[in-house]
Amino acid sequence: MDREAWNQRYADAELVWSAEANRFLVEAVTALPPGRALDLGAGEGRNAIWLAERGWHVTAVDFSDIGLQKARRLAEARGVEVDWIEANLRSYQPERAAFDLVVLVYIHLPGDERRAVVRRAADAVAAGGTLLVIGHDRSNLHEGCGGPQDPAILFSPDDITADLAGIEELRVVRADRVMRPVMTDDGERNAIDALVRAERRSTDDDHARRSA
């Protein structure tokens, strides 16, 4: 979907997504000490706002101005500040090695475009920081429910691991398919997501800074 299609989708509903943060992001991040976070493809802001509520200094990027308007209102209602940036992830270049946490949640692009976005996201991770990629797994098309129906934009954990290959000092610590219960007209079913978590090796100086 292009920018105008997302703008229309956001305009047609009070909230397209839940106001609650993604469950897998919550599980992965809760134990981390707050720092600088970058939410790429923030949509209506649910994950960025959740992070800000827990002390993170968050930069959130999305190409939908309607989605960001809703995100700003939600952040104001919940009493937090986020640096909202309107930009297309296909061309957005985040600051290199500047963020303790970088997240890409349900960003689905054709393979070459996805690979470029994932690698720029990885480059934005600071020493000692974490990259988290979550999306609809390719197997969800036939074995799960919901999500995009175009196999060209779905991915597996192995795809993301391959996207990250060769990036210096970045280590994949988890690459799994995970089940996400969703309610449908036929009752509860499982959607299948791909989850990859990677960490950039911390230097001694960075460890001392974060422990201070």
PDB file of C-alpha atoms in Angstrom:
ATOM      1  CA  MET A   1       0.000   0.000   0.000  1.00  0.00           C
ATOM      2  CA  ASP A   2       1.231   3.488  -0.827  1.00  0.00           C
ATOM      3  CA  ARG A   3       1.045   6.615   1.334  1.00  0.00           C
ATOM      4  CA  GLU A   4      -2.371   7.716   0.125  1.00  0.00           C
ATOM      5  CA  ALA A   5      -3.846   4.259   0.652  1.00  0.00           C
ATOM      6  CA  TRP A   6      -2.571   4.241   4.240  1.00  0.00           C
ATOM      7  CA  ASN A   7      -3.871   7.767   4.776  1.00  0.00           C
ATOM      8  CA  GLN A   8      -7.310   6.627   3.651  1.00  0.00           C
ATOM      9  CA  ARG A   9      -7.158   3.556   5.871  1.00  0.00           C
ATOM     10  CA  TYR A  10      -6.199   5.623   8.917  1.00  0.00           C
ATOM     11  CA  ALA A  11      -8.861   8.224   8.137  1.00  0.00           C
ATOM     12  CA  ASP A  12     -11.622   5.603   7.907  1.00  0.00           C
ATOM     13  CA  ALA A  13     -11.168   4.229  11.443  1.00  0.00           C
ATOM     14  CA  GLU A  14     -10.746   5.669  14.917  1.00  0.00           C
ATOM     15  CA  LEU A  15      -7.770   3.338  15.409  1.00  0.00           C
ATOM     16  CA  VAL A  16      -6.758   0.794  12.784  1.00  0.00           C
ATOM     17  CA  TRP A  17      -4.620  -0.988  15.377  1.00  0.00           C
ATOM     18  CA  SER A  18      -5.027  -1.423  19.102  1.00  0.00           C
ATOM     19  CA  ALA A  19      -3.688   1.376  21.276  1.00  0.00           C
ATOM     20  CA  GLU A  20      -1.678  -1.276  23.131  1.00  0.00           C
ATOM     21  CA  ALA A  21       1.917  -2.039  22.197  1.00  0.00           C
ATOM     22  CA  ASN A  22       2.800  -5.167  20.249  1.00  0.00           C
ATOM     23  CA  ARG A  23       3.041  -8.113  22.643  1.00  0.00           C
ATOM     24  CA  PHE A  24       6.377  -9.340  21.290  1.00  0.00           C
ATOM     25  CA  LEU A  25       7.926  -5.884  21.537  1.00  0.00           C
ATOM     26  CA  VAL A  26       6.784  -5.676  25.165  1.00  0.00           C
ATOM     27  CA  GLU A  27       8.336  -9.073  25.921  1.00  0.00           C
ATOM     28  CA  ALA A  28      11.627  -8.152  24.258  1.00  0.00           C
ATOM     29  CA  VAL A  29      12.032  -4.643  25.645  1.00  0.00           C
ATOM     30  CA  THR A  30      10.666  -4.695  29.199  1.00  0.00           C
ATOM     31  CA  ALA A  31      13.996  -5.756  30.745  1.00  0.00           C
ATOM     32  CA  LEU A  32      16.101  -3.244  28.764  1.00  0.00           C
ATOM     33  CA  PRO A  33      17.297  -0.012  30.389  1.00  0.00           C
ATOM     34  CA  PRO A  34      15.652   3.006  28.691  1.00  0.00           C
ATOM     35  CA  GLY A  35      17.727   4.982  26.219  1.00  0.00           C
ATOM     36  CA  ARG A  36      17.199   6.337  22.718  1.00  0.00           C
ATOM     37  CA  ALA A  37      14.704   4.403  20.591  1.00  0.00           C
ATOM     38  CA  LEU A  38      13.802   4.554  16.912  1.00  0.00           C
ATOM     39  CA  ASP A  39      10.415   3.245  15.745  1.00  0.00           C
ATOM     40  CA  LEU A  40      10.455   2.833  11.963  1.00  0.00           C
ATOM     41  CA  GLY A  41       6.987   2.656  10.434  1.00  0.00           C
ATOM     42  CA  ALA A  42       5.270   3.901  13.601  1.00  0.00           C
ATOM     43  CA  GLY A  43       1.749   4.171  12.160  1.00  0.00           C
ATOM     44  CA  GLU A  44      -0.630   5.466  14.828  1.00  0.00           C
ATOM     45  CA  GLY A  45       2.151   5.452  17.403  1.00  0.00           C
ATOM     46  CA  ARG A  46       1.177   2.648  19.770  1.00  0.00           C
ATOM     47  CA  ASN A  47       4.681   1.204  20.187  1.00  0.00           C
ATOM     48  CA  ALA A  48       6.450   4.575  20.283  1.00  0.00           C
ATOM     49  CA  ILE A  49       4.073   5.846  22.962  1.00  0.00           C
ATOM     50  CA  TRP A  50       4.462   2.698  25.055  1.00  0.00           C
ATOM     51  CA  LEU A  51       8.232   3.124  24.945  1.00  0.00           C
ATOM     52  CA  ALA A  52       8.008   6.823  25.858  1.00  0.00           C
ATOM     53  CA  GLU A  53       5.813   5.959  28.839  1.00  0.00           C
ATOM     54  CA  ARG A  54       8.663   3.788  30.111  1.00  0.00           C
ATOM     55  CA  GLY A  55      11.330   6.444  29.880  1.00  0.00           C
ATOM     56  CA  TRP A  56      12.660   5.951  26.374  1.00  0.00           C
ATOM     57  CA  HIS A  57      13.510   9.002  24.266  1.00  0.00           C
ATOM     58  CA  VAL A  58      11.690   8.003  21.093  1.00  0.00           C
ATOM     59  CA  THR A  59      11.974   9.048  17.476  1.00  0.00           C
ATOM     60  CA  ALA A  60       9.082   7.658  15.423  1.00  0.00           C
ATOM     61  CA  VAL A  61       8.976   7.666  11.620  1.00  0.00           C
ATOM     62  CA  ASP A  62       6.091   7.072   9.228  1.00  0.00           C
ATOM     63  CA  PHE A  63       5.057   8.303   5.778  1.00  0.00           C
ATOM     64  CA  SER A  64       1.381   8.745   6.660  1.00  0.00           C
ATOM     65  CA  ASP A  65       0.612  12.250   7.866  1.00  0.00           C
ATOM     66  CA  ILE A  66      -2.857  11.080   8.945  1.00  0.00           C
ATOM     67  CA  GLY A  67      -1.371   8.261  10.994  1.00  0.00           C
ATOM     68  CA  LEU A  68       1.084  10.676  12.633  1.00  0.00           C
ATOM     69  CA  GLN A  69      -1.693  13.156  13.443  1.00  0.00           C
ATOM     70  CA  LYS A  70      -3.493  10.399  15.313  1.00  0.00           C
ATOM     71  CA  ALA A  71      -0.234   9.376  17.007  1.00  0.00           C
ATOM     72  CA  ARG A  72       0.372  12.931  18.222  1.00  0.00           C
ATOM     73  CA  ARG A  73      -3.127  13.137  19.697  1.00  0.00           C
ATOM     74  CA  LEU A  74      -2.720   9.792  21.437  1.00  0.00           C
ATOM     75  CA  ALA A  75       0.677  10.798  22.845  1.00  0.00           C
ATOM     76  CA  GLU A  76      -0.767  14.062  24.155  1.00  0.00           C
ATOM     77  CA  ALA A  77      -3.689  12.234  25.752  1.00  0.00           C
ATOM     78  CA  ARG A  78      -1.257   9.864  27.489  1.00  0.00           C
ATOM     79  CA  GLY A  79       1.093  12.636  28.562  1.00  0.00           C
ATOM     80  CA  VAL A  80       4.266  11.691  26.728  1.00  0.00           C
ATOM     81  CA  GLU A  81       6.536  13.309  24.160  1.00  0.00           C
ATOM     82  CA  VAL A  82       7.786  11.629  20.998  1.00  0.00           C
ATOM     83  CA  ASP A  83       9.788  13.094  18.131  1.00  0.00           C
ATOM     84  CA  TRP A  84       7.485  12.381  15.168  1.00  0.00           C
ATOM     85  CA  ILE A  85       9.053  12.410  11.691  1.00  0.00           C
ATOM     86  CA  GLU A  86       7.094  12.186   8.445  1.00  0.00           C
ATOM     87  CA  ALA A  87       9.276  10.284   5.983  1.00  0.00           C
ATOM     88  CA  ASN A  88       9.221   7.319   3.622  1.00  0.00           C
ATOM     89  CA  LEU A  89      11.280   4.403   4.940  1.00  0.00           C
ATOM     90  CA  ARG A  90      12.383   3.623   1.389  1.00  0.00           C
ATOM     91  CA  SER A  91      14.548   6.756   1.484  1.00  0.00           C
ATOM     92  CA  TYR A  92      14.802   7.714   5.168  1.00  0.00           C
ATOM     93  CA  GLN A  93      18.347   7.568   6.503  1.00  0.00           C
ATOM     94  CA  PRO A  94      18.474   7.365  10.305  1.00  0.00           C
ATOM     95  CA  GLU A  95      21.432   8.619  12.274  1.00  0.00           C
ATOM     96  CA  ARG A  96      24.140   5.990  12.301  1.00  0.00           C
ATOM     97  CA  ALA A  97      24.957   4.133  15.568  1.00  0.00           C
ATOM     98  CA  ALA A  98      22.731   6.505  17.539  1.00  0.00           C
ATOM     99  CA  PHE A  99      19.929   4.393  19.057  1.00  0.00           C
ATOM    100  CA  ASP A 100      19.888   1.883  21.887  1.00  0.00           C
ATOM    101  CA  LEU A 101      16.776   0.284  20.385  1.00  0.00           C
ATOM    102  CA  VAL A 102      15.557   0.191  16.782  1.00  0.00           C
ATOM    103  CA  VAL A 103      12.244  -1.482  15.952  1.00  0.00           C
ATOM    104  CA  LEU A 104      10.567  -2.456  12.685  1.00  0.00           C
ATOM    105  CA  VAL A 105       7.096  -3.817  13.408  1.00  0.00           C
ATOM    106  CA  TYR A 106       4.907  -5.123  10.547  1.00  0.00           C
ATOM    107  CA  ILE A 107       6.746  -3.264   7.796  1.00  0.00           C
ATOM    108  CA  HIS A 108       6.218  -5.257   4.617  1.00  0.00           C
ATOM    109  CA  LEU A 109       8.069  -4.378   1.423  1.00  0.00           C
ATOM    110  CA  PRO A 110       9.367  -6.315  -1.591  1.00  0.00           C
ATOM    111  CA  GLY A 111      12.612  -8.136  -0.875  1.00  0.00           C
ATOM    112  CA  ASP A 112      15.182  -5.637  -2.147  1.00  0.00           C
ATOM    113  CA  GLU A 113      13.403  -2.691  -0.537  1.00  0.00           C
ATOM    114  CA  ARG A 114      12.994  -4.575   2.735  1.00  0.00           C
ATOM    115  CA  ARG A 115      16.663  -5.514   2.773  1.00  0.00           C
ATOM    116  CA  ALA A 116      17.733  -1.889   2.334  1.00  0.00           C
ATOM    117  CA  VAL A 117      15.431  -0.698   5.136  1.00  0.00           C
ATOM    118  CA  VAL A 118      16.534  -3.492   7.493  1.00  0.00           C
ATOM    119  CA  ARG A 119      20.215  -2.774   6.906  1.00  0.00           C
ATOM    120  CA  ARG A 120      19.764   0.970   7.464  1.00  0.00           C
ATOM    121  CA  ALA A 121      17.877   0.125  10.657  1.00  0.00           C
ATOM    122  CA  ALA A 122      20.753  -2.096  11.778  1.00  0.00           C
ATOM    123  CA  ASP A 123      23.265   0.650  11.048  1.00  0.00           C
ATOM    124  CA  ALA A 124      21.311   2.956  13.381  1.00  0.00           C
ATOM    125  CA  VAL A 125      21.848   0.635  16.374  1.00  0.00           C
ATOM    126  CA  ALA A 126      24.410   1.920  18.856  1.00  0.00           C
ATOM    127  CA  ALA A 127      27.040  -0.254  20.520  1.00  0.00           C
ATOM    128  CA  GLY A 128      25.277  -2.380  23.106  1.00  0.00           C
ATOM    129  CA  GLY A 129      21.923  -1.713  21.424  1.00  0.00           C
ATOM    130  CA  THR A 130      19.132  -3.921  20.103  1.00  0.00           C
ATOM    131  CA  LEU A 131      17.392  -4.324  16.752  1.00  0.00           C
ATOM    132  CA  LEU A 132      13.939  -5.904  16.770  1.00  0.00           C
ATOM    133  CA  VAL A 133      12.120  -6.921  13.577  1.00  0.00           C
ATOM    134  CA  ILE A 134       8.583  -8.335  13.764  1.00  0.00           C
ATOM    135  CA  GLY A 135       6.273  -9.077  10.857  1.00  0.00           C
ATOM    136  CA  HIS A 136       3.805 -11.491   9.309  1.00  0.00           C
ATOM    137  CA  ASP A 137       5.669 -14.695   8.496  1.00  0.00           C
ATOM    138  CA  ARG A 138       5.474 -16.116   4.988  1.00  0.00           C
ATOM    139  CA  SER A 139       3.864 -19.280   6.372  1.00  0.00           C
ATOM    140  CA  ASN A 140       0.997 -17.179   7.734  1.00  0.00           C
ATOM    141  CA  LEU A 141      -0.413 -16.973   4.222  1.00  0.00           C
ATOM    142  CA  HIS A 142      -1.543 -20.617   4.264  1.00  0.00           C
ATOM    143  CA  GLU A 143      -1.139 -21.750   7.870  1.00  0.00           C
ATOM    144  CA  GLY A 144      -2.198 -18.696   9.870  1.00  0.00           C
ATOM    145  CA  CYS A 145      -4.738 -15.914   9.522  1.00  0.00           C
ATOM    146  CA  GLY A 146      -4.913 -12.232   8.667  1.00  0.00           C
ATOM    147  CA  GLY A 147      -2.061 -10.107   7.422  1.00  0.00           C
ATOM    148  CA  PRO A 148      -1.022  -9.266   3.865  1.00  0.00           C
ATOM    149  CA  GLN A 149      -1.994 -11.787   1.206  1.00  0.00           C
ATOM    150  CA  ASP A 150       0.866 -10.949  -1.159  1.00  0.00           C
ATOM    151  CA  PRO A 151       3.692 -13.489  -0.743  1.00  0.00           C
ATOM    152  CA  ALA A 152       6.152 -11.043  -2.326  1.00  0.00           C
ATOM    153  CA  ILE A 153       6.109  -8.824   0.763  1.00  0.00           C
ATOM    154  CA  LEU A 154       6.035 -11.503   3.451  1.00  0.00           C
ATOM    155  CA  PHE A 155       9.233 -12.782   5.040  1.00  0.00           C
ATOM    156  CA  SER A 156      10.650 -15.452   7.318  1.00  0.00           C
ATOM    157  CA  PRO A 157      13.146 -15.183  10.184  1.00  0.00           C
ATOM    158  CA  ASP A 158      15.773 -16.602   7.829  1.00  0.00           C
ATOM    159  CA  ASP A 159      15.098 -13.791   5.349  1.00  0.00           C
ATOM    160  CA  ILE A 160      15.809 -11.144   7.982  1.00  0.00           C
ATOM    161  CA  THR A 161      18.888 -12.996   9.202  1.00  0.00           C
ATOM    162  CA  ALA A 162      20.152 -13.025   5.609  1.00  0.00           C
ATOM    163  CA  ASP A 163      19.369  -9.302   5.282  1.00  0.00           C
ATOM    164  CA  LEU A 164      21.660  -8.674   8.277  1.00  0.00           C
ATOM    165  CA  ALA A 165      24.527 -10.880   7.117  1.00  0.00           C
ATOM    166  CA  GLY A 166      27.943  -9.245   7.158  1.00  0.00           C
ATOM    167  CA  ILE A 167      27.038  -6.257   9.332  1.00  0.00           C
ATOM    168  CA  GLU A 168      30.001  -5.735  11.619  1.00  0.00           C
ATOM    169  CA  GLU A 169      29.565  -6.508  15.322  1.00  0.00           C
ATOM    170  CA  LEU A 170      25.843  -7.321  14.943  1.00  0.00           C
ATOM    171  CA  ARG A 171      24.803 -10.686  16.359  1.00  0.00           C
ATOM    172  CA  VAL A 172      21.412 -12.340  15.845  1.00  0.00           C
ATOM    173  CA  VAL A 173      20.289 -13.672  19.228  1.00  0.00           C
ATOM    174  CA  ARG A 174      16.806 -14.833  18.278  1.00  0.00           C
ATOM    175  CA  ALA A 175      15.170 -15.770  14.963  1.00  0.00           C
ATOM    176  CA  ASP A 176      11.847 -17.555  15.410  1.00  0.00           C
ATOM    177  CA  ARG A 177       8.342 -18.009  14.136  1.00  0.00           C
ATOM    178  CA  VAL A 178       5.946 -17.012  16.916  1.00  0.00           C
ATOM    179  CA  MET A 179       2.203 -17.525  17.337  1.00  0.00           C
ATOM    180  CA  ARG A 180      -0.124 -14.604  18.014  1.00  0.00           C
ATOM    181  CA  PRO A 181      -3.706 -15.450  19.032  1.00  0.00           C
ATOM    182  CA  VAL A 182      -6.331 -13.367  17.210  1.00  0.00           C
ATOM    183  CA  MET A 183     -10.111 -13.389  17.405  1.00  0.00           C
ATOM    184  CA  THR A 184     -11.965 -14.091  14.157  1.00  0.00           C
ATOM    185  CA  ASP A 185     -15.598 -14.714  13.233  1.00  0.00           C
ATOM    186  CA  ASP A 186     -14.790 -18.417  13.643  1.00  0.00           C
ATOM    187  CA  GLY A 187     -13.275 -18.010  17.098  1.00  0.00           C
ATOM    188  CA  GLU A 188      -9.651 -17.711  18.185  1.00  0.00           C
ATOM    189  CA  ARG A 189      -6.956 -18.589  15.673  1.00  0.00           C
ATOM    190  CA  ASN A 190      -3.194 -18.176  15.557  1.00  0.00           C
ATOM    191  CA  ALA A 191      -1.457 -15.720  13.286  1.00  0.00           C
ATOM    192  CA  ILE A 192       2.164 -16.613  12.551  1.00  0.00           C
ATOM    193  CA  ASP A 193       4.771 -13.880  12.898  1.00  0.00           C
ATOM    194  CA  ALA A 194       8.483 -13.754  12.178  1.00  0.00           C
ATOM    195  CA  LEU A 195      10.590 -12.321  14.997  1.00  0.00           C
ATOM    196  CA  VAL A 196      14.284 -11.473  14.803  1.00  0.00           C
ATOM    197  CA  ARG A 197      16.291  -9.839  17.561  1.00  0.00           C
ATOM    198  CA  ALA A 198      19.878  -8.758  17.044  1.00  0.00           C
ATOM    199  CA  GLU A 199      22.355  -6.989  19.281  1.00  0.00           C
ATOM    200  CA  ARG A 200      25.409  -4.906  18.475  1.00  0.00           C
ATOM    201  CA  ARG A 201      28.474  -5.769  20.516  1.00  0.00           C
ATOM    202  CA  SER A 202      29.082  -3.306  23.330  1.00  0.00           C
ATOM    203  CA  THR A 203      32.488  -1.677  23.712  1.00  0.00           C
ATOM    204  CA  ASP A 204      34.041  -1.192  27.139  1.00  0.00           C
ATOM    205  CA  ASP A 205      33.481   2.567  26.899  1.00  0.00           C
ATOM    206  CA  ASP A 206      29.829   2.090  25.982  1.00  0.00           C
ATOM    207  CA  HIS A 207      29.298  -0.348  28.844  1.00  0.00           C
ATOM    208  CA  ALA A 208      30.719   2.210  31.268  1.00  0.00           C
ATOM    209  CA  ARG A 209      28.471   4.956  29.830  1.00  0.00           C
ATOM    210  CA  ARG A 210      25.299   2.891  30.136  1.00  0.00           C
ATOM    211  CA  SER A 211      26.194   1.770  33.669  1.00  0.00           C
ATOM    212  CA  ALA A 212      26.880   5.299  34.916  1.00  0.00           C
TER     213      ALA A 212
END
